[in-house]
Coordinates of C-alpha atoms and ligand atoms in Angstrom, one line a residue:
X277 CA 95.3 57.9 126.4
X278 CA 99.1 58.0 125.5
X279 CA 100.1 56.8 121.7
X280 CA 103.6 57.4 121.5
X281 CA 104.7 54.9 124.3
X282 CA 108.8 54.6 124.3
X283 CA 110.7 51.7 126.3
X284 CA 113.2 52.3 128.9
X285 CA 115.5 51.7 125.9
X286 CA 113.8 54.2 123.5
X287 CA 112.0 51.9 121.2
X288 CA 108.5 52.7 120.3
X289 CA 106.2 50.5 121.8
X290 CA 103.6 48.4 119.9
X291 CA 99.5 48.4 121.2
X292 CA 99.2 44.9 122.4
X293 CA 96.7 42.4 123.6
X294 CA 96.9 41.0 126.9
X295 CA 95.3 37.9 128.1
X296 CA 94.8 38.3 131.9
X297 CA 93.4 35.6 133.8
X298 CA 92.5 36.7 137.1
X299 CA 91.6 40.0 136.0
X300 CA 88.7 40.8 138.2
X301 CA 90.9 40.2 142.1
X302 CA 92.4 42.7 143.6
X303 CA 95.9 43.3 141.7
X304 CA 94.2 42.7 138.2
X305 CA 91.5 45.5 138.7
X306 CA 94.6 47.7 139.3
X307 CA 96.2 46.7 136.4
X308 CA 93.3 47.0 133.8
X309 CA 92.8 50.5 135.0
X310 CA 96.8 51.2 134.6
X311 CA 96.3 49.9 131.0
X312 CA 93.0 51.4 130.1
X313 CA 94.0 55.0 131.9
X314 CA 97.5 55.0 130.4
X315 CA 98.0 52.9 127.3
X316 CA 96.9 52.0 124.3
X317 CA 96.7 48.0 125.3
X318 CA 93.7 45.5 124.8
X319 CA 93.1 43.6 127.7
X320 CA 91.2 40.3 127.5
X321 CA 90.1 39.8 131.5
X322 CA 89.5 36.6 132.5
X323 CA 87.8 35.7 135.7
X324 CA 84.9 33.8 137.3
X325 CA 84.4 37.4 139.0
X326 CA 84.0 41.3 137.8
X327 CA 82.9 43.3 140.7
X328 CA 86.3 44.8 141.0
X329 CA 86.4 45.9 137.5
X330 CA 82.7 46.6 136.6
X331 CA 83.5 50.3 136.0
X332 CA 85.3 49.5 133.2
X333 CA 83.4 47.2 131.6
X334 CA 80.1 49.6 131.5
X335 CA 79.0 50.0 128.2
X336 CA 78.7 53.4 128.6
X337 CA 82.7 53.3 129.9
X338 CA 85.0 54.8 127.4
X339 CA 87.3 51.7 127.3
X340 CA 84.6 49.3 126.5
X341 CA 86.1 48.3 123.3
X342 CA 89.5 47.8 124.6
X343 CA 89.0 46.0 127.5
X344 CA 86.6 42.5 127.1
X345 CA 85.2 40.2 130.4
X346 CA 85.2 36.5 129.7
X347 CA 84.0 34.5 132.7
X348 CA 85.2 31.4 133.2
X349 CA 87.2 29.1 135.4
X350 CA 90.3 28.3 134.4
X351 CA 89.9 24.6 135.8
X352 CA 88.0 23.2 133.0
X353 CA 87.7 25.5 130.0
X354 CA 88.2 24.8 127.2
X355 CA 88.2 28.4 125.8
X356 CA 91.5 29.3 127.4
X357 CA 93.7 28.1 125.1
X358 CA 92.0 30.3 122.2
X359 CA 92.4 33.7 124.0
X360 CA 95.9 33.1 125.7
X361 CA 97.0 32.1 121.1
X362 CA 94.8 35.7 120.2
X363 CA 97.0 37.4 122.9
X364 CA 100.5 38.8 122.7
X365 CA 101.1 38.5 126.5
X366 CA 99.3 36.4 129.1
X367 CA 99.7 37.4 132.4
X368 CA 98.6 34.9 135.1
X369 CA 97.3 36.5 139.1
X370 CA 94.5 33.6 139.7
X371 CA 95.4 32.1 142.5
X372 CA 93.6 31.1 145.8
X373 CA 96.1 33.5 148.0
X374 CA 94.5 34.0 151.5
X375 CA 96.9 32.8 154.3
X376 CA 93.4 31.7 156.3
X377 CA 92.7 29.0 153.0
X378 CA 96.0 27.6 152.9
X379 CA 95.7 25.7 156.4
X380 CA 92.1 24.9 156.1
X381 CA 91.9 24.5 152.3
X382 CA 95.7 22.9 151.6
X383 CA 94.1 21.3 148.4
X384 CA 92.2 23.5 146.9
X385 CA 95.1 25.8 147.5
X386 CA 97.6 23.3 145.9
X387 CA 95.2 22.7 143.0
X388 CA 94.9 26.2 142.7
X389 CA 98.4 27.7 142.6
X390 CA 100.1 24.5 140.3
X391 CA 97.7 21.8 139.0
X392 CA 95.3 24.9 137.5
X393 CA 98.5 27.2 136.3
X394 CA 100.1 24.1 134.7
X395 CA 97.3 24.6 131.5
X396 CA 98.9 28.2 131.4
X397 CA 102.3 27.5 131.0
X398 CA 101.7 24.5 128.8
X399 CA 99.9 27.2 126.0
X400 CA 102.3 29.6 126.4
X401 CA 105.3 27.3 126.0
X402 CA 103.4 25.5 123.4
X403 CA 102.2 28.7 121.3
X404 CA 105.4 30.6 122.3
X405 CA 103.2 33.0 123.9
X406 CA 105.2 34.9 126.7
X407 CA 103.8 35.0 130.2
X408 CA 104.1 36.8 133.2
X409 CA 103.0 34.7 136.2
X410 CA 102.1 36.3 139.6
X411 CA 104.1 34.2 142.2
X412 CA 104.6 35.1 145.9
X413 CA 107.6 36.5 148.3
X414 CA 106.0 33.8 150.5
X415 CA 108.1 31.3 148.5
X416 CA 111.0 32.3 151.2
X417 CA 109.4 31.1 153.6
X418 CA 111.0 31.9 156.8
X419 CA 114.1 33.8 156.9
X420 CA 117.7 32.0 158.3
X421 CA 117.6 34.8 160.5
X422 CA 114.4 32.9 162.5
X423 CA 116.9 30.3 163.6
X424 CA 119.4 32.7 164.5
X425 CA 119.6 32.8 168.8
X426 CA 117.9 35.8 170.3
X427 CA 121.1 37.5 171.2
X428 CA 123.0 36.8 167.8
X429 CA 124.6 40.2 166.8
X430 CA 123.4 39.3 163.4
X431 CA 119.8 40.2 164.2
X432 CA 121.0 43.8 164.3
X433 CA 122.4 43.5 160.8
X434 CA 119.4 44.4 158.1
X435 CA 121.7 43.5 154.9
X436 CA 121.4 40.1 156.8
X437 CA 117.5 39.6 155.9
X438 CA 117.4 40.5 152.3
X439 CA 115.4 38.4 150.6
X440 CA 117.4 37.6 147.4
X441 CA 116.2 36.6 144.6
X442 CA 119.2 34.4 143.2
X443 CA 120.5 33.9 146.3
X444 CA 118.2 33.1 149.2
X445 CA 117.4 29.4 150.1
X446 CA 113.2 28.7 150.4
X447 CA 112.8 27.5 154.0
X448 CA 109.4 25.7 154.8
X449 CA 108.1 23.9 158.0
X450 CA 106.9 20.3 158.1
X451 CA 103.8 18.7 156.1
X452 CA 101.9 19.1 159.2
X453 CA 102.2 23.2 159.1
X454 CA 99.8 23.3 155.9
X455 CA 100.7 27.0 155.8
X456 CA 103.3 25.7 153.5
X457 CA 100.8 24.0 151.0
X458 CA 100.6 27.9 149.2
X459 CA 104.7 28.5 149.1
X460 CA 104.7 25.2 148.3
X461 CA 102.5 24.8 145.3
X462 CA 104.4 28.3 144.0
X463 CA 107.4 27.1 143.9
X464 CA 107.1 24.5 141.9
X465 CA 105.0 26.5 139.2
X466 CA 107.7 28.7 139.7
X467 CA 110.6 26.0 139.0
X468 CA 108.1 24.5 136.2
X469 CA 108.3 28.0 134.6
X470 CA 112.0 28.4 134.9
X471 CA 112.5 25.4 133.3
X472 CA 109.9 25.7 130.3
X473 CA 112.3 28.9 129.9
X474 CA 115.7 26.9 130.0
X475 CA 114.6 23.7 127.5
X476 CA 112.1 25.2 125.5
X477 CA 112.6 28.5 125.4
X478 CA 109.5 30.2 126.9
X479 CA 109.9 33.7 127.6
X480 CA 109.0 34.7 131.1
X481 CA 108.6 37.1 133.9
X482 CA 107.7 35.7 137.9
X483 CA 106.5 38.6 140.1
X484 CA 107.5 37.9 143.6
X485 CA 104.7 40.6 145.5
X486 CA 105.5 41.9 149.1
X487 CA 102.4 42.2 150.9
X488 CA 100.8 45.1 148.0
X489 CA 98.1 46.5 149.8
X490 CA 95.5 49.0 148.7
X491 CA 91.6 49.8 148.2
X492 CA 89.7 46.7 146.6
X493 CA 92.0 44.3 148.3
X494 CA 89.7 41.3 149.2
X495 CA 86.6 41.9 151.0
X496 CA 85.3 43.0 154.9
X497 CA 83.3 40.1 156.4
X498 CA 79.5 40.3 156.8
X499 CA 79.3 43.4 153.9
X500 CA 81.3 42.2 150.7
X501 CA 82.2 39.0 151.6
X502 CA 81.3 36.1 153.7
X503 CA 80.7 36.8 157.4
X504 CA 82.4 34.2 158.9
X505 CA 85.4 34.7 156.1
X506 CA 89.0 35.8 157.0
X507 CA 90.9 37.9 154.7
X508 CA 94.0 39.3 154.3
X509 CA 95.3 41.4 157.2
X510 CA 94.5 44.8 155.6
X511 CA 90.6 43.9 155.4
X512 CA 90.5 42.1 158.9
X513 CA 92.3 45.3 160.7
X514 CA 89.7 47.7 158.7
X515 CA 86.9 45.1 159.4
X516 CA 88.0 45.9 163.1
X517 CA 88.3 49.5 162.9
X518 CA 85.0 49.7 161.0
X519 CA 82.8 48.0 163.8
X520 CA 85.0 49.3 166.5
X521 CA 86.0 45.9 167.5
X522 CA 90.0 45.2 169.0
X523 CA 92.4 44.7 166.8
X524 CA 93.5 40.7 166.5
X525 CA 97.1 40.2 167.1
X526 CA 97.6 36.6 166.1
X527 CA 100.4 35.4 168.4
X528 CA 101.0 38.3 169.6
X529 CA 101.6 40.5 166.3
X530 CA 105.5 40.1 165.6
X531 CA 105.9 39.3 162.7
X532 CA 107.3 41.7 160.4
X533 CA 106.1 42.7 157.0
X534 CA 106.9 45.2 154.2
X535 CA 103.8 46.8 152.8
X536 CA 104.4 48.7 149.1
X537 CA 101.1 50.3 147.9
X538 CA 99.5 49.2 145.1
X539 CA 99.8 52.0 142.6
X540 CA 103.6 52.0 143.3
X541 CA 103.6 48.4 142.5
X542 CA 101.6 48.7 139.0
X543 CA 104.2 50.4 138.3
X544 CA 106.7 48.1 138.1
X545 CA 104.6 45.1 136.1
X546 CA 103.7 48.0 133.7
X547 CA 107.5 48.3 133.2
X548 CA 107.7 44.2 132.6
X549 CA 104.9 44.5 130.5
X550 CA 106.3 47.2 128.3
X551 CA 110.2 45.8 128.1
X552 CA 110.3 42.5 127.8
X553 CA 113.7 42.7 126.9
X554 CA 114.9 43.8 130.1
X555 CA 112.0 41.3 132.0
X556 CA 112.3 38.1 130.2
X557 CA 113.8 35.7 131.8
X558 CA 114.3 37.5 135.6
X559 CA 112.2 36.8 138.4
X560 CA 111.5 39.8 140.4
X561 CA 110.9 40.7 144.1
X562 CA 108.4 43.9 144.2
X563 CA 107.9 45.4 147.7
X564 CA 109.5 48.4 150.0
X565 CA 112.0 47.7 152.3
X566 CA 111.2 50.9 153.9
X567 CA 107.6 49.9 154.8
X568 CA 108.5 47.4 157.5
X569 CA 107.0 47.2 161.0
X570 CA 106.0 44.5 163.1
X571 CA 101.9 43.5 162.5
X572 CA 101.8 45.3 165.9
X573 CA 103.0 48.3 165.0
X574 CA 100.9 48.2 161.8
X575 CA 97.9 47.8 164.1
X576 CA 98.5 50.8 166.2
X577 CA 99.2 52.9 162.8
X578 CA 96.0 51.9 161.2
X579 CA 94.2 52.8 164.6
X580 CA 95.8 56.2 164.3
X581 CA 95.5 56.8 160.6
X582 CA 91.8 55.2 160.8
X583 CA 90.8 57.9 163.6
X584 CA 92.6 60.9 161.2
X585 CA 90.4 59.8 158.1
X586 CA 87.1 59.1 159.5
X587 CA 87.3 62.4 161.7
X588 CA 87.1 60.7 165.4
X589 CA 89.8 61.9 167.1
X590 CA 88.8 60.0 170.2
X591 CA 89.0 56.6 168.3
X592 CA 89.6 53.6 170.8
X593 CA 89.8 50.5 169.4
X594 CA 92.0 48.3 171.3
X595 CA 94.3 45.1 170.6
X596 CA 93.9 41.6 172.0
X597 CA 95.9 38.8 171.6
X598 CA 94.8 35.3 169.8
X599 CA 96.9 32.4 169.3
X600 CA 97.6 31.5 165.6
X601 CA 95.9 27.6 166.7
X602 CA 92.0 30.0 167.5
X603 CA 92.4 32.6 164.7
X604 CA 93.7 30.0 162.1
X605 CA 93.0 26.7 163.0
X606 CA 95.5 23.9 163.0
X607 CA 98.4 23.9 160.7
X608 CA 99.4 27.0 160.7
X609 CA 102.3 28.6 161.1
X610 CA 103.9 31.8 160.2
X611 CA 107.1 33.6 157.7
X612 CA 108.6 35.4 160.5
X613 CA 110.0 39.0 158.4
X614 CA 110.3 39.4 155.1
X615 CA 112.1 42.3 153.5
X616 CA 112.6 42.3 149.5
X617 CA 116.3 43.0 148.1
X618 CA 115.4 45.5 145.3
X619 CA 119.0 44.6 143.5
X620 CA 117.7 43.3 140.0
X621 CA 114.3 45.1 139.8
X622 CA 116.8 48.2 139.9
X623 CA 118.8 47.4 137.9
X624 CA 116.7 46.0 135.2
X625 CA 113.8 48.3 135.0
X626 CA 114.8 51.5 137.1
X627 CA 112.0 50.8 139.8
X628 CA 111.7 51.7 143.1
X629 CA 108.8 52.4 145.7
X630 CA 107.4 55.5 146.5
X631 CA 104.9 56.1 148.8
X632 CA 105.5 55.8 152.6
X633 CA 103.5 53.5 155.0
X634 CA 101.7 56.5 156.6
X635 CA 101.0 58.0 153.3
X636 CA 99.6 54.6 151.6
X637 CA 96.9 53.8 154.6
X638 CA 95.7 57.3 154.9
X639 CA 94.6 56.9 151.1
X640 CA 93.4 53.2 151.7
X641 CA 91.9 53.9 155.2
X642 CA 89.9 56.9 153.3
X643 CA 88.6 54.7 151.0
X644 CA 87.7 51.8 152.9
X645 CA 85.9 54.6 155.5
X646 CA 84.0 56.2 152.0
X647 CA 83.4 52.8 150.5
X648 CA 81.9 50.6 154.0
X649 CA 81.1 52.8 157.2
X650 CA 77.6 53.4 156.2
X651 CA 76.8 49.6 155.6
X652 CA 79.1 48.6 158.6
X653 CA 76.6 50.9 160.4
X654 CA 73.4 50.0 159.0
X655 CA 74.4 45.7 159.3
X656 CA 75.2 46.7 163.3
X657 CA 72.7 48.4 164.2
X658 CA 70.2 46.9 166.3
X659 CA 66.6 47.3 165.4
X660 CA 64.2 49.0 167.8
X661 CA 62.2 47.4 169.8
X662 CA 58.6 48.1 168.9
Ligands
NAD896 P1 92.8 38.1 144.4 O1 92.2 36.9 145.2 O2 92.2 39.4 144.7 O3 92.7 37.9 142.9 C1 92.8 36.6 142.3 C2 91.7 36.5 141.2 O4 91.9 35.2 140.5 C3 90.3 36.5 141.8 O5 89.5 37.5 141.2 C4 89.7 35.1 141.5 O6 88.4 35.1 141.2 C5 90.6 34.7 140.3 N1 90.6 33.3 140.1 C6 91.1 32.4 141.0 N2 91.0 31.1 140.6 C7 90.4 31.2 139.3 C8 90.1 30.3 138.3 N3 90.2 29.0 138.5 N4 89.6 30.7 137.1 C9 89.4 32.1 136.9 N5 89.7 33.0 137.8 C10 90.2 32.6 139.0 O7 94.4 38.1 144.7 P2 95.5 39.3 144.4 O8 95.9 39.8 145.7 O9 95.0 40.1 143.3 O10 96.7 38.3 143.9 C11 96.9 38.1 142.6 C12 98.2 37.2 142.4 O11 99.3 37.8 143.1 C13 98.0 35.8 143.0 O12 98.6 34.8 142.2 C14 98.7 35.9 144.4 O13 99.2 34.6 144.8 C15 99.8 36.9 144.1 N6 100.2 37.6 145.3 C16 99.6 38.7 145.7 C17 100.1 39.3 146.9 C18 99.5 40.6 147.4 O14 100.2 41.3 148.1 N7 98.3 41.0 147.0 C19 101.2 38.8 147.6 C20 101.8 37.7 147.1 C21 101.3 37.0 146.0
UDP897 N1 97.3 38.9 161.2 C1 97.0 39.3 162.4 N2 95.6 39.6 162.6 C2 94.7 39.5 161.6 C3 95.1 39.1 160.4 C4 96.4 38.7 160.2 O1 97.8 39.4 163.4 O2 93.5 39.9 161.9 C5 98.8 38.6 160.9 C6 99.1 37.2 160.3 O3 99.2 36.2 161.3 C7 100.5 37.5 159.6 C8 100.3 39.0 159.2 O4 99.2 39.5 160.0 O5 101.5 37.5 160.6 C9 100.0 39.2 157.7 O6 98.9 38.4 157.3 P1 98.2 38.4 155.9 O7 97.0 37.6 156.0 O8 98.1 39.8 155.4 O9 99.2 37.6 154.9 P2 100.7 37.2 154.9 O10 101.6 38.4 154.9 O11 101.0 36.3 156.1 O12 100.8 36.4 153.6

């Protein structure tokens, strides 16, 4: 464990406590092993789950008295208040962020991502607790460029589709898309939060993540999770390539993404975390412009790397095509490319990505092959007749 932590301006910096609510998901294990590994920090973890961070939490694990579980929902307890005052930081990820919920679930996912956050805010403000809230790059919605005509010269022009911070309008469809109920709901915790910061002076940092993808991220159907659940488009493409199923290209597999990996972006909330000087008061876009490719071509690279890391060279796992309407249901709808302007995280905290696409999916690919092939194989194999 380091002790003599300095800020990017020099300053020693003080062991705090951190309240983290949503803790136990798939950024928050991340980022209590980050703080355990690396710092002197106390994390208070709050979640209704703790798979993800049940390593640490061991009584035999040697950060057992630095890091503490409380489980409970954030909806209706009244014990949150109390741990977000003991704190010196609260740092909010819970959310219900799983593009297949926001059609299908639009209020849950609305209750979720404001109505439940609002308690958060309300005790920081109120305690003059700072807070770091996990918001979305989602919030852009779909880019001006989606309008644009097919043969506008401005499609060529990357600096074009930035995604700017201070700068770039939010663009959602119509009610009826319900896709929008997530961006939606973020936004105006987002606004909320923004101006809890200009009339009552909270002090705040919103995260804007771009698609951070690593091991732990949600859960492959039928092992981990629900069978009939769909996750995130990392677990669904290794759920695939695990049972040696085709690939699902949801209309078709154009849209484009950025993918950063998740160590790269601990990173940078580490850096919030540890100079709130520079942090307070800036919302901030964390992804890697150089990780984009369409979901196509992300298919055909997990395919590749999935073959390298589980050591079948002769790999063939196809793609198929499925509208958004048989994959999603109604209502959804999709952003159409999202690349983050790194401008202010730059400038602020001296951050910037690291690892490539290829590099980040061998590493996840190895450990989703290490952590699921042999119960893939065991749930698919048919018994024997007797
Ligand atoms: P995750 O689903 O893995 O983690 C969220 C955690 O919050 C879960 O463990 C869940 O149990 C917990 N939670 C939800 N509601 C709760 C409640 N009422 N009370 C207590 N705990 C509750 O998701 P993640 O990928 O780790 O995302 C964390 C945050 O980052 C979310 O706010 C999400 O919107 C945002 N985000 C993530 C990404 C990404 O690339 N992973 C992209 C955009 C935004
Ligand atoms: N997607 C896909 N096949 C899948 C899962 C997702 O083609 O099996 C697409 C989805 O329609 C979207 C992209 O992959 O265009 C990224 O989806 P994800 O669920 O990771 O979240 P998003 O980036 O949309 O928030």
């Amino acid at each position: 464990m380091a002790t003599a932590r300095v800020d990017l301006d020099g300053n020693a910096i003080k062991p705090m406590a951190i309240c983290m609510i949503g803790a136990g998901g798939f950024i928050g294990s991340h980022l209590c092993e980050k703080l355990m590994e690396e710092t002197p920090h106390r994390v208070l973890a709050v979640d209704v789950y703790n798979d993800k961070i049940k390593h640490l939490l061991e009584p035999t694990s040697q950060w057992g008295d630095r890091i503490q579980f409380h489980r409970l929902n954030i909806k209706n307890d009244s014990r949150l208040e109390g741990l977000i005052r003991m704190a010196d930081l609260t740092i909010n990820l819970a959310a219900i962020c799983t593009p297949a919920d926001y059609n299908t679930r639009p209020l849950d996912t609305i209750y979720s991502n404001f109505i439940d956050a609002l308690p958060v805010v309300k005790y920081c403000s109120e305690n003059n607790k700072r807070l770091i809230h996990f918001s979305t790059c989602e919030i852009y919605g779909k880019t001006i460029g989606a309008f644009l005509p097919k043969d506008s010269p401005l499609r060529q022009d990357p600096n074009y589709f930035l995604l700017k911070e201070d700068e770039s309008p939010c663009i959602f469809g119509p009610i009826e898309k319900q896709r929008w109920s997530y961006a939606c709901a973020k936004q105006l915790i987002e606004r909320l939060i923004y101006a809890e910061g200009a009339e009552n002076g909270l002090e705040f940092t919103i995260v804007r993540p771009f698609n951070w993808i690593g091991p732990r991220m949600d859960f492959i159907p039928g092992i981990d999770g629900p069978s009939e659940g769909v996750p995130r488009v990392l677990a669904c493409f290794s759920n695939n390539l695990l049972r040696r199923e085709p690939l699902k290209l949801v209309d078709g597999g154009q849209s484009q993404r950025t993918f950063v990996y998740i160590k790269d972006a601990i990173e940078a909330v580490l850096l919030m975390i540890e100079n709130p000087a520079r942090a307070n008061g800036h919302i901030f876009n964390v992804g890697n412009p150089n990780n984009e490719v369409t979901v196509r071509q992300l298919a055909e690279m997990m395919t590749q790397v999935y073959a390298k890391v589980s050591g079948e060279s002769s790999l063939d796992t196809p793609t198929v095509d499925v509208s958004s309407k048989e994959f999603y249901g109604e209502g959804y709808d999709d952003s159409d490319k999202r690349i983050p302007d790194m401008t202010i995280i730059n400038k602020q905290l001296g951050w910037n990505p690291k690892t490539s696409l290829f590099d980040l999916l061998e590493s996840t690919l190895t450990y989703q092959h290490r952590t699921y092939a042999e119960a893939v194989k065991k749930a698919t194999s048919k018994p024997v007749a007797s």
